[in-house]
Amino acid sequence: MDFTKQTIIPVIGNMKDVDSIMTSNYEYYAVLNAHISRLKPIFKLASQYEKKILIDIDLIKGLKADEFATEYICQEFKPYGIISTKPAVIERAKQKGAVTIQRIFLLDTNSMEKSSKLIQRTDPDFLELLPGLVPKLIKQFCQQTEKPIIASGFIETVEEVEQAINAGAITITTSSKNLWEYYEPQE
């Protein structure tokens, strides 16, 4: 999974950012909050610039995030990976050969226990932990699940990125353009 070589994965939450990320040195990026009608041009540009997309299916407007939508997205657009909180989506994405990223919201001890059971059932390739700026939880989840961890949510400074990486996260997803610029891979 080559995207783990990027310290951060830029998250495109605004379509105005698509053009700038296409000309960057990042190979991988994530798409959130896009309207379904924007997916075809995004994937066309990504193919043209040899970029690989991780798509958060739960946040695609105009699409119900279920196993049927996952099948459609995987067949129609062939994303590198699928991000979701939903077990059925993760399971179908695995069947379709996409890299799977189970998004986990950590609210309390109870959510950690429920998430651990869910992870055993879906067996995703990666976990995306939110909020990602709690190194103690990243470290604990790394040990508990033995899954590669992507930290996400509220990470806005270089120090927070470094803390998450030092706690065991393999990469960070962020919409912070300052972090995109700071961590942009050199050619």
XYZ file of N, CA and C in Angstrom:
561
model
N 0.849 -1.175 0.000
C 0.000 0.000 0.000
C 0.896 1.240 0.000
N 1.169 1.766 -1.130
C 2.135 2.848 -1.281
C 1.732 4.159 -0.619
N 0.453 4.407 -0.409
C 0.067 5.703 0.154
C 0.611 5.896 1.557
N 1.031 4.831 2.192
C 1.592 4.957 3.535
C 2.972 5.613 3.514
N 3.559 5.765 2.331
C 4.844 6.454 2.226
C 4.677 7.970 2.270
N 3.456 8.450 2.071
C 3.172 9.874 2.194
C 2.904 10.165 3.667
N 3.562 11.179 4.227
C 3.308 11.535 5.626
C 1.866 11.948 5.809
N 1.349 12.657 4.824
C -0.066 13.011 4.875
C -0.740 12.650 3.559
N -2.054 12.492 3.640
C -2.884 12.316 2.457
C -3.810 13.525 2.411
N -3.666 14.365 1.394
C -4.561 15.511 1.292
C -6.009 15.056 1.118
N -6.896 15.742 1.809
C -8.326 15.455 1.718
C -8.985 16.577 0.939
N -9.583 16.223 -0.170
C -10.282 17.195 -0.994
C -11.737 17.238 -0.531
N -12.079 18.332 0.115
C -13.453 18.524 0.566
C -14.121 19.637 -0.206
N -13.344 20.298 -1.056
C -13.831 21.427 -1.832
C -13.361 21.216 -3.269
N -14.261 21.264 -4.203
C -13.913 20.984 -5.600
C -12.918 21.995 -6.165
N -12.804 23.171 -5.551
C -11.820 24.166 -5.997
C -10.394 23.653 -5.809
N -10.209 22.700 -4.902
C -8.876 22.178 -4.606
C -8.422 21.075 -5.561
N -9.317 20.565 -6.381
C -8.981 19.429 -7.246
C -7.861 19.782 -8.211
N -7.954 20.927 -8.875
C -6.925 21.298 -9.856
C -5.548 21.437 -9.218
N -5.499 22.071 -8.044
C -4.190 22.274 -7.408
C -3.565 20.960 -6.956
N -4.374 20.026 -6.479
C -3.809 18.759 -6.012
C -3.336 17.909 -7.198
N -3.970 18.065 -8.341
C -3.560 17.290 -9.513
C -2.148 17.650 -9.966
N -1.747 18.890 -9.761
C -0.420 19.310 -10.202
C 0.616 19.221 -9.076
N 0.210 18.718 -7.925
C 1.138 18.555 -6.808
C 1.948 17.274 -6.989
N 2.884 17.045 -6.076
C 3.694 15.825 -6.110
C 3.048 14.669 -5.341
N 1.856 14.888 -4.794
C 1.162 13.800 -4.106
C 0.616 12.818 -5.131
N 0.779 11.553 -4.841
C 0.220 10.528 -5.726
C -1.176 10.108 -5.266
N -1.396 10.157 -3.954
C -2.654 9.703 -3.368
C -3.361 10.849 -2.684
N -4.668 10.844 -2.787
C -5.464 11.794 -2.021
C -6.849 11.217 -1.788
N -7.556 11.823 -0.846
C -8.893 11.353 -0.487
C -9.928 12.385 -0.920
N -11.094 11.887 -1.310
C -12.196 12.752 -1.720
C -13.338 12.575 -0.738
N -13.790 13.719 -0.194
C -14.945 13.755 0.699
C -15.911 14.828 0.211
N -17.138 14.697 0.565
C -18.144 15.739 0.326
C -18.326 16.127 -1.134
N -18.030 15.259 -2.042
C -18.252 15.555 -3.457
C -19.667 15.138 -3.833
N -20.228 15.836 -4.785
C -21.518 15.424 -5.340
C -21.240 14.309 -6.344
N -22.136 13.374 -6.445
C -21.925 12.231 -7.342
C -21.654 12.675 -8.775
N -22.254 13.791 -9.183
C -22.046 14.278 -10.553
C -20.614 14.775 -10.781
N -19.847 15.042 -9.743
C -18.471 15.521 -9.864
C -17.454 14.372 -9.906
N -17.894 13.159 -9.611
C -16.941 12.051 -9.551
C -16.289 11.743 -10.896
N -17.067 11.726 -11.960
C -16.499 11.388 -13.274
C -15.376 12.356 -13.661
N -15.580 13.694 -13.577
C -14.457 14.573 -13.918
C -13.269 14.449 -12.959
N -13.532 14.194 -11.695
C -12.432 14.023 -10.736
C -11.595 12.798 -11.100
N -12.266 11.689 -11.348
C -11.537 10.460 -11.689
C -10.835 10.579 -13.041
N -11.425 11.323 -13.972
C -10.792 11.525 -15.275
C -9.489 12.315 -15.105
N -9.546 13.389 -14.325
C -8.331 14.164 -14.042
C -7.295 13.322 -13.298
N -7.764 12.552 -12.334
C -6.853 11.703 -11.562
C -6.121 10.726 -12.481
N -6.833 10.158 -13.409
C -6.221 9.230 -14.360
C -5.214 9.965 -15.253
N -5.592 11.135 -15.712
C -4.731 11.933 -16.577
C -3.425 12.308 -15.877
N -3.494 12.618 -14.576
C -2.309 13.025 -13.818
C -1.691 11.882 -13.004
N -2.188 10.669 -13.225
C -1.688 9.475 -12.531
C -1.784 9.595 -11.015
N -2.929 10.063 -10.540
C -3.209 10.173 -9.106
C -4.131 9.019 -8.722
N -4.054 8.631 -7.464
C -4.888 7.533 -6.961
C -5.815 8.084 -5.878
N -7.066 7.682 -5.961
C -8.090 8.248 -5.095
C -8.571 7.253 -4.052
N -8.639 7.767 -2.818
C -9.342 7.094 -1.731
C -10.651 7.865 -1.604
N -11.768 7.189 -1.692
C -13.043 7.899 -1.684
C -13.848 7.533 -0.444
N -14.314 8.549 0.239
C -15.172 8.330 1.411
C -16.602 8.221 0.922
N -17.047 7.003 0.785
C -18.359 6.740 0.211
C -19.492 7.277 1.080
N -19.275 7.361 2.385
C -20.324 7.850 3.285
C -20.645 9.315 3.033
N -19.708 10.050 2.452
C -19.873 11.494 2.307
C -20.065 11.954 0.860
N -20.422 11.028 -0.029
C -20.714 11.406 -1.404
C -22.182 11.817 -1.478
N -22.402 13.062 -1.845
C -23.770 13.599 -1.926
C -24.490 13.005 -3.135
N -25.731 12.593 -2.914
C -26.527 12.010 -3.984
C -26.366 10.511 -4.097
N -25.726 9.908 -3.119
C -25.459 8.474 -3.142
C -25.736 7.890 -1.764
N -26.481 6.824 -1.700
C -26.701 6.151 -0.420
C -25.503 5.250 -0.154
N -24.880 5.429 0.979
C -23.668 4.670 1.305
C -24.040 3.255 1.737
N -24.150 2.367 0.771
C -24.439 0.967 1.079
C -23.632 0.081 0.136
N -23.837 -1.215 0.233
C -23.031 -2.136 -0.570
C -23.303 -2.002 -2.074
N -24.511 -1.570 -2.448
C -24.829 -1.407 -3.875
C -24.122 -0.185 -4.454
N -24.099 0.896 -3.698
C -23.357 2.095 -4.115
C -21.868 1.778 -4.198
N -21.380 0.989 -3.263
C -19.964 0.604 -3.263
C -19.631 -0.186 -4.521
N -20.491 -1.114 -4.861
C -20.273 -1.904 -6.074
C -20.253 -0.995 -7.306
N -21.199 -0.060 -7.357
C -21.261 0.880 -8.482
C -19.971 1.715 -8.560
N -19.561 2.306 -7.449
C -18.357 3.146 -7.423
C -17.127 2.338 -7.832
N -17.014 1.129 -7.311
C -15.846 0.284 -7.630
C -15.829 -0.108 -9.109
N -16.985 -0.431 -9.667
C -17.031 -0.828 -11.072
C -16.886 0.358 -12.015
N -17.548 1.453 -11.692
C -17.572 2.618 -12.576
C -16.282 3.425 -12.538
N -15.705 3.629 -11.333
C -14.581 4.543 -11.184
C -13.264 3.873 -10.778
N -13.340 2.685 -10.247
C -12.153 1.944 -9.813
C -11.242 2.768 -8.900
N -11.755 3.214 -7.752
C -10.914 3.964 -6.823
C -9.833 3.062 -6.243
N -8.748 3.685 -5.810
C -7.694 2.915 -5.149
C -8.218 2.341 -3.843
N -9.005 3.154 -3.120
C -9.519 2.699 -1.839
C -10.861 3.302 -1.493
N -11.533 2.627 -0.570
C -12.839 3.054 -0.069
C -12.728 3.286 1.432
N -13.230 4.440 1.875
C -13.295 4.788 3.288
C -14.765 4.755 3.702
N -15.060 4.130 4.847
C -16.443 4.095 5.321
C -16.514 3.693 6.789
N -17.590 4.080 7.413
C -17.889 3.617 8.767
C -18.745 2.359 8.723
N -19.285 2.043 7.568
C -20.284 0.974 7.446
C -19.657 -0.384 7.106
N -19.958 -1.393 7.907
C -19.394 -2.731 7.663
C -19.730 -3.297 6.282
N -20.972 -3.127 5.817
C -21.366 -3.679 4.519
C -20.580 -3.040 3.383
N -20.279 -1.768 3.512
C -19.494 -1.065 2.499
C -18.067 -1.619 2.471
N -17.471 -1.773 3.645
C -16.104 -2.305 3.730
C -16.051 -3.717 3.142
N -17.003 -4.542 3.500
C -17.018 -5.923 3.003
C -17.158 -5.975 1.484
N -18.048 -5.143 0.907
C -18.237 -5.155 -0.549
C -16.998 -4.576 -1.253
N -16.414 -3.538 -0.697
C -15.210 -2.953 -1.298
C -14.083 -3.982 -1.337
N -13.950 -4.765 -0.268
C -12.939 -5.833 -0.245
C -13.198 -6.833 -1.371
N -14.464 -7.201 -1.548
C -14.821 -8.138 -2.611
C -14.470 -7.600 -3.990
N -14.536 -6.280 -4.133
C -14.270 -5.641 -5.422
C -12.793 -5.289 -5.609
N -11.970 -5.618 -4.625
C -10.531 -5.439 -4.769
C -9.997 -4.064 -4.394
N -10.821 -3.230 -3.788
C -10.343 -1.908 -3.358
C -9.667 -2.027 -1.991
N -8.714 -1.157 -1.729
C -8.133 -1.046 -0.388
C -9.251 -0.531 0.516
N -9.383 -1.125 1.702
C -10.477 -0.729 2.591
C -9.953 -0.022 3.828
N -10.646 1.062 4.166
C -10.284 1.868 5.326
C -11.537 2.050 6.176
N -11.561 1.385 7.304
C -12.689 1.476 8.237
C -12.507 2.725 9.089
N -13.445 3.662 8.964
C -13.385 4.894 9.767
C -14.014 4.616 11.127
N -13.281 5.001 12.175
C -13.691 4.770 13.554
C -13.731 6.100 14.293
N -14.874 6.412 14.898
C -14.999 7.591 15.747
C -14.853 7.148 17.194
N -13.835 7.641 17.852
C -13.591 7.277 19.239
C -14.178 8.339 20.157
N -15.214 7.943 20.868
C -15.890 8.872 21.766
C -15.621 8.556 23.229
N -15.536 7.251 23.516
C -15.340 6.804 24.894
C -14.883 5.347 24.872
N -14.713 4.752 26.042
C -14.260 3.361 26.145
C -15.225 2.409 25.453
N -16.511 2.674 25.574
C -17.523 1.830 24.948
C -17.359 1.823 23.420
N -17.090 2.977 22.836
C -16.915 3.022 21.379
C -15.656 2.259 20.959
N -14.638 2.248 21.809
C -13.429 1.467 21.502
C -13.740 -0.031 21.475
N -14.512 -0.488 22.456
C -14.868 -1.910 22.517
C -15.717 -2.317 21.315
N -16.706 -1.507 20.981
C -17.566 -1.807 19.829
C -16.759 -1.800 18.534
N -15.862 -0.835 18.426
C -15.031 -0.736 17.227
C -14.126 -1.949 17.072
N -13.573 -2.432 18.166
C -12.702 -3.613 18.110
C -13.455 -4.828 17.581
N -14.688 -4.999 18.011
C -15.509 -6.114 17.512
C -15.827 -5.937 16.030
N -16.135 -4.716 15.638
C -16.435 -4.426 14.244
C -15.225 -4.733 13.361
N -14.052 -4.348 13.799
C -12.823 -4.557 13.036
C -12.545 -6.050 12.852
N -12.801 -6.829 13.888
C -12.614 -8.276 13.764
C -13.536 -8.843 12.694
N -14.751 -8.301 12.605
C -15.733 -8.795 11.642
C -15.402 -8.374 10.212
N -15.051 -7.102 10.012
C -14.855 -6.603 8.647
C -13.429 -6.786 8.132
N -12.459 -6.882 9.038
C -11.053 -7.059 8.689
C -10.586 -6.089 7.605
N -10.720 -4.780 7.845
C -10.274 -3.804 6.839
C -8.755 -3.795 6.720
N -8.279 -3.216 5.625
C -6.832 -3.101 5.432
C -6.227 -2.081 6.389
N -6.970 -0.995 6.636
C -6.506 0.100 7.484
C -7.648 0.599 8.357
N -7.287 1.298 9.420
C -8.254 1.985 10.272
C -7.965 3.469 10.192
N -9.022 4.257 10.119
C -8.872 5.706 10.198
C -9.511 6.131 11.512
N -8.701 6.638 12.421
C -9.186 7.029 13.747
C -9.470 8.521 13.798
N -10.647 8.838 14.327
C -11.041 10.216 14.554
C -11.485 10.371 15.995
N -11.115 11.387 16.726
C -10.165 12.394 16.289
C -8.744 11.842 16.315
N -7.937 12.347 15.403
C -6.582 11.826 15.237
C -5.527 12.509 16.068
N -5.924 13.431 16.910
C -4.907 14.136 17.672
C -4.818 13.695 19.120
N -5.130 12.432 19.357
C -4.981 11.865 20.697
C -3.982 10.708 20.599
N -2.687 11.015 20.753
C -1.652 9.986 20.596
C -1.881 8.744 21.463
N -2.380 8.933 22.660
C -2.635 7.804 23.560
C -3.594 6.795 22.917
N -4.636 7.288 22.255
C -5.606 6.386 21.622
C -5.031 5.730 20.368
N -4.224 6.456 19.635
C -3.573 5.867 18.455
C -2.705 4.696 18.887
N -1.886 4.933 19.890
C -0.988 3.896 20.402
C -1.789 2.676 20.895
N -2.841 2.949 21.646
C -3.669 1.873 22.196
C -4.339 1.061 21.092
N -4.863 1.740 20.068
C -5.533 1.036 18.981
C -4.541 0.254 18.136
N -3.342 0.774 17.955
C -2.294 0.037 17.230
C -2.018 -1.303 17.908
N -1.874 -1.266 19.226
C -1.590 -2.486 19.984
C -2.783 -3.424 20.018
N -3.962 -2.867 20.190
C -5.170 -3.671 20.357
C -5.599 -4.363 19.071
N -5.477 -3.682 17.916
C -6.020 -4.232 16.676
C -4.962 -4.812 15.744
N -3.705 -4.387 15.917
C -2.623 -4.783 15.022
C -2.914 -4.400 13.569
N -3.678 -3.334 13.377
C -3.991 -2.801 12.047
C -3.244 -1.489 11.858
N -2.838 -1.184 10.637
C -2.223 0.117 10.376
C -3.245 1.229 10.624
N -2.812 2.288 11.278
C -3.689 3.377 11.687
C -3.424 4.631 10.865
N -4.499 5.221 10.375
C -4.473 6.530 9.738
C -5.144 7.473 10.723
N -4.471 8.546 11.084
C -5.046 9.526 12.012
C -5.731 10.626 11.212
N -6.875 11.078 11.707
C -7.646 12.085 10.984
C -8.475 12.914 11.946
N -8.802 14.074 11.525
C -9.705 14.918 12.300
C -8.988 15.836 13.263
N -9.118 17.137 13.046
C -8.599 18.199 13.904
C -7.073 18.308 13.897
N -6.399 17.609 13.012
C -4.944 17.712 12.936
C -4.628 18.898 12.039
N -4.028 19.924 12.650
C -3.833 21.177 11.919
C -2.413 21.727 11.958
N -1.534 21.124 12.766
C -0.174 21.647 12.878
C 0.847 20.536 12.621
N 2.059 20.951 12.302
C 3.158 19.999 12.095
C 3.381 19.206 13.381
N 3.313 19.870 14.518
C 3.505 19.191 15.807
C 2.464 18.088 16.011
N 1.206 18.359 15.642
C 0.153 17.344 15.796
C 0.371 16.172 14.844
N 0.848 16.455 13.634
C 1.172 15.379 12.684
C 2.273 14.508 13.276
N 3.323 15.126 13.765
C 4.458 14.391 14.314
C 4.055 13.571 15.542
N 3.213 14.122 16.387
C 2.736 13.374 17.563
C 1.957 12.132 17.140
N 1.105 12.275 16.135
C 0.321 11.127 15.663
C 1.231 10.060 15.048
N 2.201 10.482 14.256
C 3.147 9.534 13.642
C 3.967 8.837 14.727
N 4.455 9.601 15.691
C 5.243 9.023 16.781
C 4.432 8.063 17.645
N 3.114 8.242 17.689
C 2.246 7.350 18.462
C 1.938 6.064 17.698
N 2.281 6.019 16.392
C 2.070 4.794 15.637
C 1.238 4.935 14.377
N 0.687 6.107 14.105
C -0.071 6.286 12.864
C 0.879 6.168 11.678
N 0.429 5.554 10.605
C 1.280 5.385 9.425
C 1.192 6.584 8.491
N 0.089 7.313 8.561
C -0.122 8.510 7.761
C -1.266 9.303 8.376
N -1.453 10.517 7.858
C -2.469 11.430 8.364
C -3.321 11.879 7.187
N -4.627 11.949 7.352
C -5.462 12.602 6.346
C -5.803 13.983 6.868
N -5.684 14.980 5.983
C -5.952 16.349 6.407
C -6.409 17.212 5.244
N -7.257 18.169 5.561
C -7.680 19.159 4.570
C -6.896 20.461 4.731
N -5.933 20.494 5.633
C -5.126 21.691 5.879
C -4.140 21.927 4.735
N -4.355 23.010 3.997
C -3.473 23.324 2.875
C -2.056 23.654 3.345
N -1.941 24.204 4.544
C -0.607 24.474 5.092
C 0.174 23.179 5.266
N -0.504 22.129 5.751
C 0.168 20.833 5.907
C 0.445 20.186 4.551
N -0.450 20.390 3.587
C -0.199 19.868 2.234
C 1.122 20.426 1.721
N 1.281 21.737 1.874
C 2.491 22.390 1.376
C 3.727 21.931 2.151
N 3.618 21.846 3.461
C 4.750 21.478 4.301
C 5.251 20.061 4.004
N 4.311 19.129 3.825
C 4.688 17.725 3.660
C 4.702 17.248 2.203
N 4.511 18.139 1.263
C 4.462 17.705 -0.140
C 5.750 16.958 -0.501
N 5.596 15.753 -1.029
C 6.786 14.979 -1.404
C 7.608 15.721 -2.461
N 8.906 15.569 -2.355
C 9.803 16.152 -3.359
C 9.926 15.158 -4.496
N 10.048 15.641 -5.669
C 10.105 14.740 -6.839
C 11.329 13.880 -6.809
